[in-house]
Short mmCIF file of N, CA, C and O in Angstrom, two decimals:
data_model
loop_
_atom_site.label_atom_id
_atom_site.label_comp_id
_atom_site.label_asym_id
_atom_site.label_seq_id
_atom_site.Cartn_x
_atom_site.Cartn_y
_atom_site.Cartn_z
N MET Q 1 0.95 -1.23 0.02
CA MET Q 1 -0.04 -0.01 0.00
C MET Q 1 0.82 1.26 -0.02
O MET Q 1 1.96 1.33 0.69
N ALA Q 2 0.51 2.28 -0.70
CA ALA Q 2 1.18 3.50 -0.74
C ALA Q 2 1.22 4.28 0.45
O ALA Q 2 0.23 4.25 1.16
N ALA Q 3 2.23 4.96 0.78
CA ALA Q 3 2.34 5.63 1.99
C ALA Q 3 1.54 6.89 1.93
O ALA Q 3 1.90 7.78 1.13
N LYS Q 4 0.59 7.13 2.93
CA LYS Q 4 -0.14 8.37 2.88
C LYS Q 4 0.63 9.60 3.59
O LYS Q 4 0.48 10.56 3.19
N LEU Q 5 1.48 9.16 4.62
CA LEU Q 5 2.21 10.19 5.27
C LEU Q 5 3.73 9.89 5.15
O LEU Q 5 4.11 8.73 5.23
N ARG Q 6 4.49 10.80 4.72
CA ARG Q 6 5.85 10.61 4.38
C ARG Q 6 6.66 11.60 5.19
O ARG Q 6 6.28 12.56 5.79
N LYS Q 7 8.07 11.38 5.15
CA LYS Q 7 8.96 12.23 5.77
C LYS Q 7 8.94 13.67 5.24
O LYS Q 7 8.91 13.75 4.09
N GLY Q 8 8.85 14.56 6.09
CA GLY Q 8 8.91 16.02 5.60
C GLY Q 8 7.47 16.49 5.59
O GLY Q 8 7.26 17.77 5.45
N ASP Q 9 6.42 15.66 5.74
CA ASP Q 9 5.00 16.24 5.67
C ASP Q 9 4.75 17.05 6.99
O ASP Q 9 5.22 16.58 8.06
N LYS Q 10 4.01 18.08 6.87
CA LYS Q 10 3.47 18.89 8.04
C LYS Q 10 2.18 18.18 8.44
O LYS Q 10 1.20 18.03 7.74
N VAL Q 11 2.16 17.75 9.73
CA VAL Q 11 0.95 17.06 10.26
C VAL Q 11 0.50 17.74 11.49
O VAL Q 11 1.10 18.50 12.19
N VAL Q 12 -0.83 17.38 11.85
CA VAL Q 12 -1.41 17.81 13.18
C VAL Q 12 -1.76 16.53 13.93
O VAL Q 12 -2.19 15.53 13.33
N VAL Q 13 -1.68 16.54 15.24
CA VAL Q 13 -1.96 15.36 16.10
C VAL Q 13 -3.46 15.39 16.38
O VAL Q 13 -4.04 16.35 16.77
N LEU Q 14 -4.13 14.14 16.25
CA LEU Q 14 -5.55 14.14 16.37
C LEU Q 14 -5.97 13.65 17.71
O LEU Q 14 -7.08 13.83 18.18
N ALA Q 15 -5.08 12.86 18.40
CA ALA Q 15 -5.43 12.36 19.66
C ALA Q 15 -4.24 12.16 20.51
O ALA Q 15 -3.05 12.15 20.06
N GLY Q 16 -4.40 12.09 21.91
CA GLY Q 16 -3.28 12.00 22.83
C GLY Q 16 -3.03 13.23 23.47
O GLY Q 16 -3.79 14.25 23.44
N LYS Q 17 -1.97 13.09 24.30
CA LYS Q 17 -1.59 14.29 25.26
C LYS Q 17 -1.19 15.47 24.37
O LYS Q 17 -1.26 16.73 24.94
N ASP Q 18 -0.78 15.49 23.14
CA ASP Q 18 -0.35 16.53 22.34
C ASP Q 18 -1.37 16.86 21.24
O ASP Q 18 -1.03 17.34 20.15
N LYS Q 19 -2.67 16.52 21.52
CA LYS Q 19 -3.83 16.87 20.53
C LYS Q 19 -3.76 18.26 20.10
O LYS Q 19 -3.68 19.18 20.93
N GLY Q 20 -3.87 18.51 18.80
CA GLY Q 20 -3.91 19.83 18.23
C GLY Q 20 -2.58 20.51 17.93
O GLY Q 20 -2.52 21.52 17.11
N LYS Q 21 -1.50 19.85 18.38
CA LYS Q 21 -0.17 20.49 18.03
C LYS Q 21 0.23 20.05 16.57
O LYS Q 21 -0.21 18.92 16.10
N THR Q 22 1.05 20.77 15.94
CA THR Q 22 1.46 20.54 14.58
C THR Q 22 3.08 20.36 14.59
O THR Q 22 3.73 20.85 15.46
N GLY Q 23 3.51 19.67 13.59
CA GLY Q 23 4.97 19.36 13.53
C GLY Q 23 5.30 18.72 12.17
O GLY Q 23 4.44 18.45 11.32
N GLU Q 24 6.55 18.51 11.95
CA GLU Q 24 6.99 17.88 10.69
C GLU Q 24 7.43 16.50 10.94
O GLU Q 24 8.26 16.22 11.96
N ILE Q 25 7.24 15.63 10.05
CA ILE Q 25 7.67 14.18 10.29
C ILE Q 25 9.06 14.01 10.00
O ILE Q 25 9.53 14.56 8.97
N GLU Q 26 9.76 13.54 10.89
CA GLU Q 26 11.26 13.29 10.92
C GLU Q 26 11.54 11.93 10.36
O GLU Q 26 12.46 11.72 9.63
N ARG Q 27 10.82 10.89 10.75
CA ARG Q 27 10.92 9.55 10.39
C ARG Q 27 9.75 8.76 10.39
O ARG Q 27 8.87 8.95 11.23
N VAL Q 28 9.43 7.83 9.44
CA VAL Q 28 8.37 7.00 9.42
C VAL Q 28 8.75 5.44 9.47
O VAL Q 28 9.65 5.17 8.86
N ASP Q 29 8.08 4.77 10.25
CA ASP Q 29 8.20 3.27 10.28
C ASP Q 29 6.91 2.54 9.94
O ASP Q 29 6.01 2.37 10.60
N PRO Q 30 6.84 2.30 8.49
CA PRO Q 30 5.56 1.84 8.02
C PRO Q 30 5.24 0.36 8.59
O PRO Q 30 4.06 0.07 8.63
N LYS Q 31 6.26 -0.41 8.73
CA LYS Q 31 5.90 -1.74 9.31
C LYS Q 31 5.29 -1.63 10.72
O LYS Q 31 4.41 -2.48 10.86
N ALA Q 32 5.64 -0.81 11.52
CA ALA Q 32 5.17 -0.68 12.84
C ALA Q 32 3.98 0.28 12.76
O ALA Q 32 3.11 0.33 13.77
N GLY Q 33 3.85 1.13 11.78
CA GLY Q 33 2.59 2.02 11.56
C GLY Q 33 2.93 3.22 12.62
O GLY Q 33 1.94 3.76 13.05
N LYS Q 34 4.12 3.64 12.66
CA LYS Q 34 4.35 4.77 13.60
C LYS Q 34 5.22 5.79 12.84
O LYS Q 34 5.94 5.44 11.93
N ALA Q 35 5.24 6.94 13.39
CA ALA Q 35 6.24 8.08 12.99
C ALA Q 35 6.72 8.90 14.03
O ALA Q 35 6.16 8.92 15.11
N ILE Q 36 7.86 9.62 13.93
CA ILE Q 36 8.48 10.43 14.79
C ILE Q 36 8.27 11.85 14.26
O ILE Q 36 8.73 12.16 13.16
N VAL Q 37 7.67 12.69 15.02
CA VAL Q 37 7.28 14.11 14.72
C VAL Q 37 8.09 14.95 15.57
O VAL Q 37 8.12 14.71 16.72
N GLY Q 38 8.83 15.98 15.01
CA GLY Q 38 9.61 16.89 15.75
C GLY Q 38 8.78 17.69 16.73
O GLY Q 38 7.83 18.35 16.36
N GLY Q 39 9.14 17.69 18.02
CA GLY Q 39 8.53 18.45 19.01
C GLY Q 39 7.21 17.79 19.55
O GLY Q 39 6.54 18.51 20.41
N ILE Q 40 6.89 16.70 19.18
CA ILE Q 40 5.59 16.04 19.58
C ILE Q 40 5.95 14.79 20.34
O ILE Q 40 6.87 14.01 20.01
N ASN Q 41 5.17 14.40 21.30
CA ASN Q 41 5.25 13.20 22.10
C ASN Q 41 6.69 13.19 22.73
O ASN Q 41 7.40 12.09 22.53
N ILE Q 42 7.18 14.09 23.34
CA ILE Q 42 8.55 14.27 23.94
C ILE Q 42 8.43 13.51 25.32
O ILE Q 42 7.61 13.67 26.16
N SER Q 43 9.51 12.74 25.56
CA SER Q 43 9.72 11.90 26.71
C SER Q 43 11.12 12.15 27.25
O SER Q 43 12.07 12.33 26.49
N ILE Q 44 11.24 12.09 28.56
CA ILE Q 44 12.63 12.17 29.16
C ILE Q 44 13.20 10.81 29.41
O ILE Q 44 12.65 9.92 29.88
N ARG Q 45 14.45 10.71 28.76
CA ARG Q 45 15.09 9.44 28.88
C ARG Q 45 16.50 9.73 29.64
O ARG Q 45 17.11 10.79 29.42
N HIS Q 46 16.86 8.82 30.43
CA HIS Q 46 17.99 8.89 31.29
C HIS Q 46 19.19 8.14 30.45
O HIS Q 46 19.02 7.07 30.10
N GLN Q 47 20.33 8.93 30.23
CA GLN Q 47 21.43 8.32 29.43
C GLN Q 47 22.70 8.29 30.39
O GLN Q 47 23.02 9.34 31.07
N ARG Q 48 23.33 7.11 30.17
CA ARG Q 48 24.56 7.03 31.04
C ARG Q 48 25.63 7.91 30.40
O ARG Q 48 25.74 7.98 29.09
N GLN Q 49 26.48 8.50 31.05
CA GLN Q 49 27.65 9.24 30.62
C GLN Q 49 28.72 8.28 29.93
O GLN Q 49 28.99 7.16 30.43
N SER Q 50 29.23 8.70 28.78
CA SER Q 50 30.22 8.08 28.04
C SER Q 50 31.45 9.05 27.72
O SER Q 50 31.32 10.18 27.87
N GLN Q 51 32.45 8.49 26.99
CA GLN Q 51 33.47 9.38 26.69
C GLN Q 51 33.07 10.22 25.64
O GLN Q 51 33.61 11.41 25.44
N ALA Q 52 32.07 9.88 24.77
CA ALA Q 52 31.69 10.69 23.56
C ALA Q 52 30.65 11.72 24.12
O ALA Q 52 30.58 12.73 23.44
N SER Q 53 29.64 11.33 24.97
CA SER Q 53 28.63 12.21 25.34
C SER Q 53 28.43 12.33 26.77
O SER Q 53 28.73 11.61 27.58
N GLN Q 54 27.84 13.45 27.11
CA GLN Q 54 27.49 13.79 28.47
C GLN Q 54 26.26 13.01 28.90
O GLN Q 54 25.28 12.94 28.06
N GLY Q 55 26.22 12.45 30.02
CA GLY Q 55 25.06 11.75 30.58
C GLY Q 55 24.05 12.84 31.15
O GLY Q 55 24.26 13.94 31.07
N GLY Q 56 22.86 12.14 31.65
CA GLY Q 56 21.85 13.03 32.19
C GLY Q 56 20.51 12.69 31.59
O GLY Q 56 20.29 11.61 31.02
N ARG Q 57 19.57 13.58 31.84
CA ARG Q 57 18.25 13.59 31.31
C ARG Q 57 18.06 14.16 29.93
O ARG Q 57 18.36 15.25 29.77
N ILE Q 58 17.69 13.27 28.93
CA ILE Q 58 17.69 13.77 27.64
C ILE Q 58 16.17 13.69 27.06
O ILE Q 58 15.59 12.70 27.29
N ALA Q 59 15.73 14.83 26.57
CA ALA Q 59 14.46 14.95 25.98
C ALA Q 59 14.56 14.23 24.59
O ALA Q 59 15.44 14.69 23.73
N LYS Q 60 13.54 13.37 24.35
CA LYS Q 60 13.65 12.52 23.11
C LYS Q 60 12.13 12.52 22.48
O LYS Q 60 11.22 12.20 23.32
N ALA Q 61 11.94 12.68 21.22
CA ALA Q 61 10.78 12.47 20.50
C ALA Q 61 10.45 11.01 20.50
O ALA Q 61 11.29 10.33 19.79
N MET Q 62 9.30 10.54 20.89
CA MET Q 62 9.00 9.21 20.78
C MET Q 62 7.98 8.89 19.66
O MET Q 62 7.31 9.78 19.28
N PRO Q 63 7.90 7.68 19.12
CA PRO Q 63 6.98 7.41 17.95
C PRO Q 63 5.46 7.54 18.39
O PRO Q 63 5.20 7.34 19.50
N ILE Q 64 4.73 8.08 17.44
CA ILE Q 64 3.33 8.18 17.63
C ILE Q 64 2.71 7.48 16.41
O ILE Q 64 3.12 7.31 15.29
N ASP Q 65 1.44 6.88 16.75
CA ASP Q 65 0.75 6.03 15.72
C ASP Q 65 0.34 6.86 14.53
O ASP Q 65 -0.17 8.05 14.70
N LEU Q 66 0.42 6.29 13.40
CA LEU Q 66 -0.06 7.07 12.13
C LEU Q 66 -1.46 7.36 12.18
O LEU Q 66 -1.92 8.35 11.48
N SER Q 67 -2.40 6.57 12.83
CA SER Q 67 -3.68 6.86 12.86
C SER Q 67 -4.06 8.17 13.68
O SER Q 67 -5.09 8.67 13.55
N ASN Q 68 -3.15 8.52 14.56
CA ASN Q 68 -3.36 9.74 15.41
C ASN Q 68 -2.81 11.00 14.58
O ASN Q 68 -2.74 12.08 15.32
N LEU Q 69 -2.33 10.93 13.43
CA LEU Q 69 -1.92 12.05 12.67
C LEU Q 69 -2.69 12.28 11.34
O LEU Q 69 -3.27 11.32 10.74
N ALA Q 70 -2.81 13.55 11.05
CA ALA Q 70 -3.54 14.00 9.72
C ALA Q 70 -2.58 15.07 9.14
O ALA Q 70 -2.08 15.86 9.77
N ILE Q 71 -2.59 15.03 7.79
CA ILE Q 71 -1.77 16.01 7.18
C ILE Q 71 -2.51 17.42 7.15
O ILE Q 71 -3.63 17.56 7.28
N VAL Q 72 -1.68 18.43 7.26
CA VAL Q 72 -2.20 19.81 7.20
C VAL Q 72 -2.38 20.28 5.72
O VAL Q 72 -1.42 20.25 4.92
N ASP Q 73 -3.54 20.73 5.36
CA ASP Q 73 -3.75 21.21 3.93
C ASP Q 73 -3.43 22.63 3.88
O ASP Q 73 -2.84 23.32 4.76
N ALA Q 74 -3.69 23.25 2.71
CA ALA Q 74 -3.35 24.52 2.38
C ALA Q 74 -4.00 25.58 3.37
O ALA Q 74 -3.47 26.67 3.64
N ASN Q 75 -5.13 25.39 3.93
CA ASN Q 75 -5.80 26.20 4.75
C ASN Q 75 -5.37 26.11 6.27
O ASN Q 75 -5.91 26.83 7.12
N GLY Q 76 -4.48 25.16 6.60
CA GLY Q 76 -3.98 24.85 7.76
C GLY Q 76 -4.85 23.98 8.72
O GLY Q 76 -4.69 24.02 9.85
N LYS Q 77 -5.79 23.25 8.19
CA LYS Q 77 -6.53 22.36 8.94
C LYS Q 77 -6.21 20.89 8.60
O LYS Q 77 -5.58 20.62 7.57
N ALA Q 78 -6.67 19.98 9.36
CA ALA Q 78 -6.42 18.59 9.29
C ALA Q 78 -7.16 18.01 8.07
O ALA Q 78 -8.33 18.46 7.79
N SER Q 79 -6.56 17.19 7.33
CA SER Q 79 -7.14 16.69 6.11
C SER Q 79 -6.70 15.13 5.93
O SER Q 79 -5.53 14.87 6.36
N ARG Q 80 -7.63 14.39 5.34
CA ARG Q 80 -7.22 12.98 4.91
C ARG Q 80 -6.54 13.04 3.60
O ARG Q 80 -6.65 13.94 2.91
N VAL Q 81 -5.76 12.01 3.38
CA VAL Q 81 -4.94 11.94 2.14
C VAL Q 81 -5.62 10.92 1.05
O VAL Q 81 -6.00 9.85 1.53
N GLY Q 82 -5.76 11.33 -0.12
CA GLY Q 82 -6.31 10.51 -1.11
C GLY Q 82 -5.20 10.34 -2.27
O GLY Q 82 -4.20 11.11 -2.35
N PHE Q 83 -5.56 9.50 -3.26
CA PHE Q 83 -4.74 9.32 -4.40
C PHE Q 83 -5.52 9.39 -5.61
O PHE Q 83 -6.68 9.06 -5.72
N ARG Q 84 -4.88 10.04 -6.67
CA ARG Q 84 -5.39 10.10 -7.92
C ARG Q 84 -4.41 10.06 -9.04
O ARG Q 84 -3.14 10.36 -8.74
N GLU Q 85 -4.70 9.91 -10.23
CA GLU Q 85 -3.79 9.82 -11.35
C GLU Q 85 -3.74 11.20 -12.08
O GLU Q 85 -4.72 11.65 -12.50
N GLU Q 86 -2.57 11.74 -12.24
CA GLU Q 86 -2.41 13.00 -12.97
C GLU Q 86 -1.34 12.72 -14.03
O GLU Q 86 -0.07 12.63 -13.55
N GLY Q 87 -1.55 12.77 -15.33
CA GLY Q 87 -0.45 12.59 -16.28
C GLY Q 87 0.10 11.30 -16.12
O GLY Q 87 1.36 11.19 -16.35
N GLY Q 88 -0.61 10.20 -15.72
CA GLY Q 88 -0.04 8.91 -15.69
C GLY Q 88 0.75 8.53 -14.46
O GLY Q 88 1.37 7.50 -14.32
N LYS Q 89 0.69 9.47 -13.50
CA LYS Q 89 1.32 9.17 -12.25
C LYS Q 89 0.43 9.25 -11.09
O LYS Q 89 -0.57 10.04 -11.10
N LYS Q 90 0.74 8.48 -9.99
CA LYS Q 90 -0.08 8.43 -8.88
C LYS Q 90 0.32 9.62 -7.89
O LYS Q 90 1.45 9.74 -7.60
N VAL Q 91 -0.59 10.51 -7.62
CA VAL Q 91 -0.42 11.76 -6.86
C VAL Q 91 -1.23 11.64 -5.61
O VAL Q 91 -2.33 11.37 -5.59
N ARG Q 92 -0.57 12.15 -4.47
CA ARG Q 92 -1.32 12.37 -3.28
C ARG Q 92 -1.98 13.73 -3.28
O ARG Q 92 -1.38 14.75 -3.74
N TYR Q 93 -3.16 13.76 -2.65
CA TYR Q 93 -3.89 14.98 -2.51
C TYR Q 93 -4.66 15.13 -1.32
O TYR Q 93 -5.00 14.18 -0.66
N ALA Q 94 -4.94 16.38 -0.78
CA ALA Q 94 -5.58 16.59 0.47
C ALA Q 94 -7.12 16.57 0.06
O ALA Q 94 -7.61 17.25 -0.86
N LYS Q 95 -7.86 15.72 0.68
CA LYS Q 95 -9.27 15.51 0.40
C LYS Q 95 -10.18 16.73 0.67
O LYS Q 95 -11.16 16.98 -0.03
N THR Q 96 -9.76 17.56 1.62
CA THR Q 96 -10.54 18.66 1.96
C THR Q 96 -10.51 19.74 0.90
O THR Q 96 -11.50 20.44 0.57
N THR Q 97 -9.39 20.02 0.33
CA THR Q 97 -9.23 21.07 -0.68
C THR Q 97 -9.01 20.55 -1.94
O THR Q 97 -9.21 21.31 -3.00
N GLY Q 98 -8.52 19.36 -2.19
CA GLY Q 98 -8.34 18.75 -3.55
C GLY Q 98 -7.07 19.13 -3.97
O GLY Q 98 -6.66 18.84 -5.16
N ASP Q 99 -6.19 19.91 -3.43
CA ASP Q 99 -4.79 20.30 -3.80
C ASP Q 99 -3.94 19.19 -3.84
O ASP Q 99 -3.86 18.37 -2.78
N ALA Q 100 -2.93 19.00 -4.65
CA ALA Q 100 -1.94 18.01 -4.61
C ALA Q 100 -0.96 18.36 -3.46
O ALA Q 100 -0.69 19.52 -3.25
N ILE Q 101 -0.40 17.33 -2.93
CA ILE Q 101 0.49 17.48 -1.74
C ILE Q 101 1.92 17.34 -2.26
O ILE Q 101 2.23 16.47 -2.95
#
């Protein structure tokens, strides 16, 4: 199945503690159905000190389920993603506005 959300897409969170926040997708794991969004779902992790890095409490963006994300359309609102053919190519588009993404 084609990926509806990809790296670099601007998305809004639909559910969870960060509901309503927007961010850009940094990494997608399609097999697990999760994505890492910058500034969203931040968790504190404790890291041991090593020669290369300082230890302590590190803020880290944790994966969020793809079903809890929606792409931001041209109007800045959450939109579902659809597919259509344009010039013999499969193109993603925002269903609310009809604009290609």
